[in-house]
Amino acid sequence: MDFNSIIGNALRIGVIISAIIIIFGVALLFLNNGSNGFTITQISNSNSIINSSIFKPSEIFTGLPKLYGLDYIYLGLMVLIATPVLRVLLGIAQFASERNKLYTIITILVFFNLMFSIFILPILISK
């Protein structure tokens, strides 16, 4: 199996897993008429205070065993965001195996830019 097939499968599988998790979370929202102490009306209100800034990633994992729909939706979104990051990592491996130094370095720079924008920038902006 070549790298293009591996990358394509990784992207497909990541999107499918993400969609399944999100659909499960939406189903839980309707089954429980809400999530995380909020009703479905509060969540769906156009002026709702519920957004991603009130949920920290560590808190999401504590809500999964409690079957909180919002936590599953956010987990699905995190998987969706991680999918292209995985693609960049696979690109580094592909270019390194081909001994293409220029593209390996460029892809490593892209990876560090992604990590900076995902993990460091939100901390700098919130201060």
Short mmCIF file of N, CA and C in Angstrom, two decimals:
data_model
loop_
_atom_site.label_atom_id
_atom_site.label_comp_id
_atom_site.label_asym_id
_atom_site.label_seq_id
_atom_site.Cartn_x
_atom_site.Cartn_y
_atom_site.Cartn_z
N MET A 1 0.85 -1.18 0.00
CA MET A 1 0.00 0.00 0.00
C MET A 1 0.89 1.24 0.00
N ASP A 2 0.64 2.14 -0.94
CA ASP A 2 1.46 3.34 -1.03
C ASP A 2 0.93 4.43 -0.11
N PHE A 3 1.72 5.48 0.05
CA PHE A 3 1.37 6.56 0.97
C PHE A 3 0.08 7.28 0.56
N ASN A 4 -0.16 7.42 -0.74
CA ASN A 4 -1.39 8.10 -1.17
C ASN A 4 -2.62 7.34 -0.71
N SER A 5 -2.58 6.02 -0.78
CA SER A 5 -3.71 5.21 -0.30
C SER A 5 -3.86 5.33 1.21
N ILE A 6 -2.74 5.31 1.92
CA ILE A 6 -2.77 5.44 3.38
C ILE A 6 -3.36 6.79 3.78
N ILE A 7 -2.91 7.85 3.12
CA ILE A 7 -3.40 9.20 3.42
C ILE A 7 -4.89 9.31 3.10
N GLY A 8 -5.30 8.80 1.95
CA GLY A 8 -6.70 8.84 1.57
C GLY A 8 -7.58 8.09 2.56
N ASN A 9 -7.13 6.90 2.96
CA ASN A 9 -7.90 6.11 3.93
C ASN A 9 -7.96 6.80 5.29
N ALA A 10 -6.86 7.40 5.70
CA ALA A 10 -6.83 8.11 6.99
C ALA A 10 -7.83 9.27 6.99
N LEU A 11 -7.89 10.01 5.89
CA LEU A 11 -8.84 11.12 5.80
C LEU A 11 -10.28 10.62 5.80
N ARG A 12 -10.55 9.58 5.02
CA ARG A 12 -11.91 9.02 4.98
C ARG A 12 -12.34 8.49 6.34
N ILE A 13 -11.47 7.72 6.97
CA ILE A 13 -11.80 7.12 8.27
C ILE A 13 -11.99 8.20 9.33
N GLY A 14 -11.14 9.23 9.32
CA GLY A 14 -11.27 10.33 10.28
C GLY A 14 -12.60 11.05 10.15
N VAL A 15 -13.01 11.32 8.93
CA VAL A 15 -14.28 12.03 8.70
C VAL A 15 -15.45 11.13 9.09
N ILE A 16 -15.38 9.86 8.76
CA ILE A 16 -16.47 8.94 9.10
C ILE A 16 -16.61 8.79 10.61
N ILE A 17 -15.50 8.60 11.31
CA ILE A 17 -15.54 8.48 12.78
C ILE A 17 -16.09 9.76 13.39
N SER A 18 -15.64 10.90 12.89
CA SER A 18 -16.13 12.19 13.40
C SER A 18 -17.64 12.31 13.20
N ALA A 19 -18.11 11.97 12.02
CA ALA A 19 -19.54 12.07 11.73
C ALA A 19 -20.35 11.15 12.64
N ILE A 20 -19.87 9.94 12.87
CA ILE A 20 -20.58 9.00 13.75
C ILE A 20 -20.68 9.55 15.16
N ILE A 21 -19.58 10.10 15.68
CA ILE A 21 -19.57 10.66 17.03
C ILE A 21 -20.52 11.85 17.13
N ILE A 22 -20.49 12.73 16.13
CA ILE A 22 -21.36 13.91 16.15
C ILE A 22 -22.84 13.50 16.07
N ILE A 23 -23.16 12.56 15.19
CA ILE A 23 -24.54 12.09 15.07
C ILE A 23 -25.01 11.46 16.38
N PHE A 24 -24.14 10.68 17.02
CA PHE A 24 -24.47 10.09 18.31
C PHE A 24 -24.74 11.19 19.35
N GLY A 25 -23.92 12.24 19.34
CA GLY A 25 -24.11 13.36 20.26
C GLY A 25 -25.42 14.09 20.02
N VAL A 26 -25.78 14.30 18.76
CA VAL A 26 -27.05 14.96 18.44
C VAL A 26 -28.22 14.08 18.89
N ALA A 27 -28.11 12.77 18.68
CA ALA A 27 -29.17 11.86 19.14
C ALA A 27 -29.32 11.93 20.66
N LEU A 28 -28.19 11.98 21.38
CA LEU A 28 -28.25 12.10 22.84
C LEU A 28 -28.90 13.42 23.27
N LEU A 29 -28.62 14.48 22.52
CA LEU A 29 -29.25 15.78 22.83
C LEU A 29 -30.77 15.65 22.79
N PHE A 30 -31.27 15.01 21.76
CA PHE A 30 -32.73 14.89 21.62
C PHE A 30 -33.31 13.88 22.60
N LEU A 31 -32.59 12.79 22.85
CA LEU A 31 -33.09 11.79 23.79
C LEU A 31 -33.18 12.33 25.21
N ASN A 32 -32.19 13.14 25.60
CA ASN A 32 -32.14 13.68 26.95
C ASN A 32 -32.74 15.09 27.06
N ASN A 33 -33.26 15.61 25.95
CA ASN A 33 -33.80 16.96 25.89
C ASN A 33 -32.80 18.00 26.43
N GLY A 34 -31.54 17.83 26.09
CA GLY A 34 -30.51 18.77 26.50
C GLY A 34 -29.22 18.05 26.85
N SER A 35 -28.32 18.82 27.44
CA SER A 35 -27.01 18.27 27.79
C SER A 35 -26.30 19.24 28.72
N ASN A 36 -25.47 18.70 29.58
CA ASN A 36 -24.63 19.51 30.47
C ASN A 36 -25.43 20.51 31.30
N GLY A 37 -26.63 20.16 31.67
CA GLY A 37 -27.46 21.06 32.47
C GLY A 37 -28.22 22.10 31.68
N PHE A 38 -28.12 22.07 30.37
CA PHE A 38 -28.84 23.00 29.50
C PHE A 38 -29.95 22.25 28.77
N THR A 39 -31.07 22.91 28.59
CA THR A 39 -32.15 22.29 27.81
C THR A 39 -31.86 22.46 26.33
N ILE A 40 -32.55 21.69 25.53
CA ILE A 40 -32.35 21.78 24.08
C ILE A 40 -32.79 23.15 23.56
N THR A 41 -33.75 23.77 24.21
CA THR A 41 -34.19 25.12 23.83
C THR A 41 -33.08 26.13 24.10
N GLN A 42 -32.42 26.01 25.26
CA GLN A 42 -31.31 26.92 25.57
C GLN A 42 -30.16 26.72 24.59
N ILE A 43 -29.90 25.49 24.22
CA ILE A 43 -28.78 25.20 23.31
C ILE A 43 -29.07 25.74 21.92
N SER A 44 -30.31 25.59 21.44
CA SER A 44 -30.64 25.97 20.07
C SER A 44 -31.03 27.43 19.91
N ASN A 45 -31.17 28.16 21.00
CA ASN A 45 -31.55 29.57 20.95
C ASN A 45 -30.48 30.37 20.21
N SER A 46 -30.90 31.27 19.33
CA SER A 46 -29.92 32.06 18.57
C SER A 46 -29.10 32.99 19.46
N ASN A 47 -29.58 33.33 20.64
CA ASN A 47 -28.84 34.16 21.58
C ASN A 47 -28.23 33.32 22.70
N SER A 48 -28.00 32.06 22.44
CA SER A 48 -27.51 31.14 23.45
C SER A 48 -26.11 31.52 23.94
N ILE A 49 -25.87 31.33 25.23
CA ILE A 49 -24.54 31.59 25.80
C ILE A 49 -23.64 30.37 25.63
N ILE A 50 -24.18 29.29 25.12
CA ILE A 50 -23.43 28.04 25.00
C ILE A 50 -22.62 28.07 23.71
N ASN A 51 -21.31 28.04 23.87
CA ASN A 51 -20.40 27.97 22.72
C ASN A 51 -19.14 27.25 23.16
N SER A 52 -18.22 27.10 22.25
CA SER A 52 -17.03 26.30 22.54
C SER A 52 -16.12 26.94 23.60
N SER A 53 -16.29 28.23 23.89
CA SER A 53 -15.42 28.87 24.88
C SER A 53 -15.74 28.44 26.31
N ILE A 54 -16.94 27.89 26.56
CA ILE A 54 -17.27 27.47 27.92
C ILE A 54 -16.94 26.00 28.16
N PHE A 55 -16.45 25.30 27.13
CA PHE A 55 -16.08 23.89 27.26
C PHE A 55 -14.58 23.74 27.06
N LYS A 56 -13.89 23.27 28.07
CA LYS A 56 -12.46 22.97 27.94
C LYS A 56 -12.33 21.51 27.50
N PRO A 57 -11.32 21.19 26.70
CA PRO A 57 -11.17 19.80 26.23
C PRO A 57 -11.13 18.77 27.35
N SER A 58 -10.48 19.09 28.47
CA SER A 58 -10.42 18.13 29.57
C SER A 58 -11.80 17.88 30.17
N GLU A 59 -12.65 18.89 30.17
CA GLU A 59 -14.00 18.74 30.70
C GLU A 59 -14.87 17.89 29.78
N ILE A 60 -14.58 17.93 28.51
CA ILE A 60 -15.35 17.14 27.55
C ILE A 60 -15.21 15.65 27.86
N PHE A 61 -14.01 15.22 28.20
CA PHE A 61 -13.79 13.79 28.45
C PHE A 61 -14.46 13.33 29.74
N THR A 62 -14.68 14.23 30.68
CA THR A 62 -15.38 13.83 31.90
C THR A 62 -16.88 13.69 31.66
N GLY A 63 -17.41 14.34 30.63
CA GLY A 63 -18.84 14.26 30.33
C GLY A 63 -19.22 13.08 29.46
N LEU A 64 -18.24 12.43 28.85
CA LEU A 64 -18.55 11.29 27.97
C LEU A 64 -19.20 10.12 28.71
N PRO A 65 -18.68 9.71 29.87
CA PRO A 65 -19.35 8.60 30.57
C PRO A 65 -20.77 8.95 31.04
N LYS A 66 -21.04 10.25 31.20
CA LYS A 66 -22.37 10.70 31.62
C LYS A 66 -23.33 10.81 30.43
N LEU A 67 -22.83 10.50 29.23
CA LEU A 67 -23.60 10.56 27.99
C LEU A 67 -24.17 11.95 27.72
N TYR A 68 -23.34 12.97 27.91
CA TYR A 68 -23.72 14.34 27.57
C TYR A 68 -23.54 14.54 26.06
N GLY A 69 -24.62 14.88 25.38
CA GLY A 69 -24.59 15.04 23.94
C GLY A 69 -23.62 16.09 23.45
N LEU A 70 -23.57 17.23 24.14
CA LEU A 70 -22.65 18.29 23.72
C LEU A 70 -21.19 17.84 23.77
N ASP A 71 -20.87 17.05 24.78
CA ASP A 71 -19.49 16.57 24.89
C ASP A 71 -19.14 15.63 23.72
N TYR A 72 -20.10 14.83 23.30
CA TYR A 72 -19.85 13.97 22.14
C TYR A 72 -19.73 14.78 20.86
N ILE A 73 -20.53 15.83 20.73
CA ILE A 73 -20.44 16.68 19.55
C ILE A 73 -19.07 17.36 19.50
N TYR A 74 -18.61 17.88 20.65
CA TYR A 74 -17.29 18.52 20.67
C TYR A 74 -16.17 17.51 20.44
N LEU A 75 -16.32 16.29 20.94
CA LEU A 75 -15.32 15.25 20.66
C LEU A 75 -15.27 14.96 19.16
N GLY A 76 -16.43 14.87 18.53
CA GLY A 76 -16.47 14.65 17.08
C GLY A 76 -15.79 15.77 16.32
N LEU A 77 -15.98 17.00 16.78
CA LEU A 77 -15.31 18.14 16.13
C LEU A 77 -13.80 18.09 16.35
N MET A 78 -13.37 17.63 17.53
CA MET A 78 -11.93 17.51 17.78
C MET A 78 -11.33 16.44 16.88
N VAL A 79 -12.03 15.34 16.67
CA VAL A 79 -11.56 14.29 15.75
C VAL A 79 -11.49 14.85 14.33
N LEU A 80 -12.48 15.64 13.95
CA LEU A 80 -12.49 16.24 12.62
C LEU A 80 -11.31 17.19 12.43
N ILE A 81 -10.98 17.96 13.46
CA ILE A 81 -9.83 18.87 13.38
C ILE A 81 -8.52 18.08 13.35
N ALA A 82 -8.46 16.97 14.06
CA ALA A 82 -7.24 16.15 14.10
C ALA A 82 -6.97 15.43 12.78
N THR A 83 -7.99 15.24 11.97
CA THR A 83 -7.83 14.48 10.73
C THR A 83 -6.85 15.14 9.75
N PRO A 84 -6.97 16.42 9.43
CA PRO A 84 -5.96 17.01 8.54
C PRO A 84 -4.58 17.13 9.19
N VAL A 85 -4.54 17.23 10.52
CA VAL A 85 -3.25 17.25 11.21
C VAL A 85 -2.55 15.91 11.00
N LEU A 86 -3.31 14.82 11.08
CA LEU A 86 -2.76 13.49 10.80
C LEU A 86 -2.27 13.42 9.36
N ARG A 87 -2.99 14.05 8.45
CA ARG A 87 -2.57 14.04 7.05
C ARG A 87 -1.21 14.74 6.89
N VAL A 88 -1.00 15.82 7.60
CA VAL A 88 0.29 16.52 7.53
C VAL A 88 1.40 15.64 8.10
N LEU A 89 1.12 14.95 9.22
CA LEU A 89 2.12 14.03 9.78
C LEU A 89 2.47 12.91 8.80
N LEU A 90 1.45 12.37 8.15
CA LEU A 90 1.71 11.34 7.14
C LEU A 90 2.49 11.90 5.96
N GLY A 91 2.25 13.16 5.63
CA GLY A 91 3.02 13.82 4.57
C GLY A 91 4.49 13.94 4.93
N ILE A 92 4.77 14.24 6.20
CA ILE A 92 6.17 14.29 6.66
C ILE A 92 6.82 12.93 6.47
N ALA A 93 6.11 11.88 6.89
CA ALA A 93 6.65 10.52 6.75
C ALA A 93 6.85 10.16 5.28
N GLN A 94 5.90 10.55 4.44
CA GLN A 94 6.02 10.24 3.01
C GLN A 94 7.23 10.92 2.40
N PHE A 95 7.39 12.22 2.63
CA PHE A 95 8.51 12.94 2.04
C PHE A 95 9.83 12.47 2.62
N ALA A 96 9.86 12.14 3.90
CA ALA A 96 11.10 11.63 4.51
C ALA A 96 11.47 10.27 3.90
N SER A 97 10.47 9.42 3.67
CA SER A 97 10.77 8.11 3.07
C SER A 97 11.25 8.24 1.63
N GLU A 98 10.80 9.28 0.96
CA GLU A 98 11.26 9.55 -0.41
C GLU A 98 12.59 10.30 -0.43
N ARG A 99 13.09 10.65 0.76
CA ARG A 99 14.33 11.41 0.93
C ARG A 99 14.27 12.78 0.24
N ASN A 100 13.11 13.37 0.24
CA ASN A 100 12.91 14.69 -0.33
C ASN A 100 13.03 15.71 0.81
N LYS A 101 14.25 16.22 0.99
CA LYS A 101 14.54 17.07 2.14
C LYS A 101 13.75 18.38 2.13
N LEU A 102 13.63 18.99 0.96
CA LEU A 102 12.94 20.27 0.87
C LEU A 102 11.48 20.14 1.31
N TYR A 103 10.77 19.18 0.75
CA TYR A 103 9.35 19.02 1.10
C TYR A 103 9.17 18.49 2.52
N THR A 104 10.13 17.73 3.01
CA THR A 104 10.06 17.30 4.41
C THR A 104 10.14 18.50 5.33
N ILE A 105 11.07 19.40 5.06
CA ILE A 105 11.24 20.60 5.88
C ILE A 105 10.01 21.50 5.77
N ILE A 106 9.51 21.69 4.56
CA ILE A 106 8.31 22.53 4.38
C ILE A 106 7.12 21.95 5.13
N THR A 107 6.94 20.63 5.05
CA THR A 107 5.81 19.99 5.72
C THR A 107 5.98 20.04 7.24
N ILE A 108 7.19 19.93 7.73
CA ILE A 108 7.44 20.08 9.17
C ILE A 108 7.07 21.50 9.61
N LEU A 109 7.41 22.50 8.81
CA LEU A 109 7.03 23.88 9.12
C LEU A 109 5.51 24.05 9.13
N VAL A 110 4.84 23.42 8.19
CA VAL A 110 3.37 23.46 8.17
C VAL A 110 2.82 22.83 9.45
N PHE A 111 3.39 21.69 9.86
CA PHE A 111 2.95 21.02 11.07
C PHE A 111 3.13 21.91 12.30
N PHE A 112 4.30 22.55 12.42
CA PHE A 112 4.52 23.43 13.57
C PHE A 112 3.58 24.64 13.53
N ASN A 113 3.28 25.16 12.35
CA ASN A 113 2.30 26.25 12.24
C ASN A 113 0.92 25.80 12.71
N LEU A 114 0.53 24.60 12.33
CA LEU A 114 -0.76 24.05 12.79
C LEU A 114 -0.78 23.93 14.31
N MET A 115 0.26 23.36 14.88
CA MET A 115 0.32 23.18 16.33
C MET A 115 0.31 24.52 17.05
N PHE A 116 1.02 25.49 16.50
CA PHE A 116 1.04 26.83 17.09
C PHE A 116 -0.35 27.43 17.07
N SER A 117 -1.04 27.32 15.93
CA SER A 117 -2.36 27.95 15.82
C SER A 117 -3.42 27.22 16.64
N ILE A 118 -3.25 25.92 16.86
CA ILE A 118 -4.24 25.17 17.63
C ILE A 118 -4.01 25.31 19.14
N PHE A 119 -2.76 25.26 19.58
CA PHE A 119 -2.48 25.21 21.02
C PHE A 119 -1.95 26.50 21.62
N ILE A 120 -1.10 27.23 20.93
CA ILE A 120 -0.44 28.41 21.51
C ILE A 120 -1.25 29.69 21.28
N LEU A 121 -1.71 29.90 20.06
CA LEU A 121 -2.44 31.13 19.74
C LEU A 121 -3.67 31.36 20.64
N PRO A 122 -4.49 30.35 20.90
CA PRO A 122 -5.63 30.60 21.80
C PRO A 122 -5.21 31.07 23.19
N ILE A 123 -4.09 30.59 23.68
CA ILE A 123 -3.59 31.03 24.98
C ILE A 123 -3.15 32.49 24.91
N LEU A 124 -2.45 32.85 23.84
CA LEU A 124 -1.98 34.22 23.69
C LEU A 124 -3.14 35.19 23.48
N ILE A 125 -4.16 34.78 22.77
CA ILE A 125 -5.30 35.66 22.49
C ILE A 125 -6.14 35.88 23.74
N SER A 126 -6.27 34.83 24.58
CA SER A 126 -7.13 34.94 25.75
C SER A 126 -6.54 35.80 26.86
N LYS A 127 -5.26 36.14 26.78
CA LYS A 127 -4.63 36.93 27.84
C LYS A 127 -4.84 38.40 27.63
#
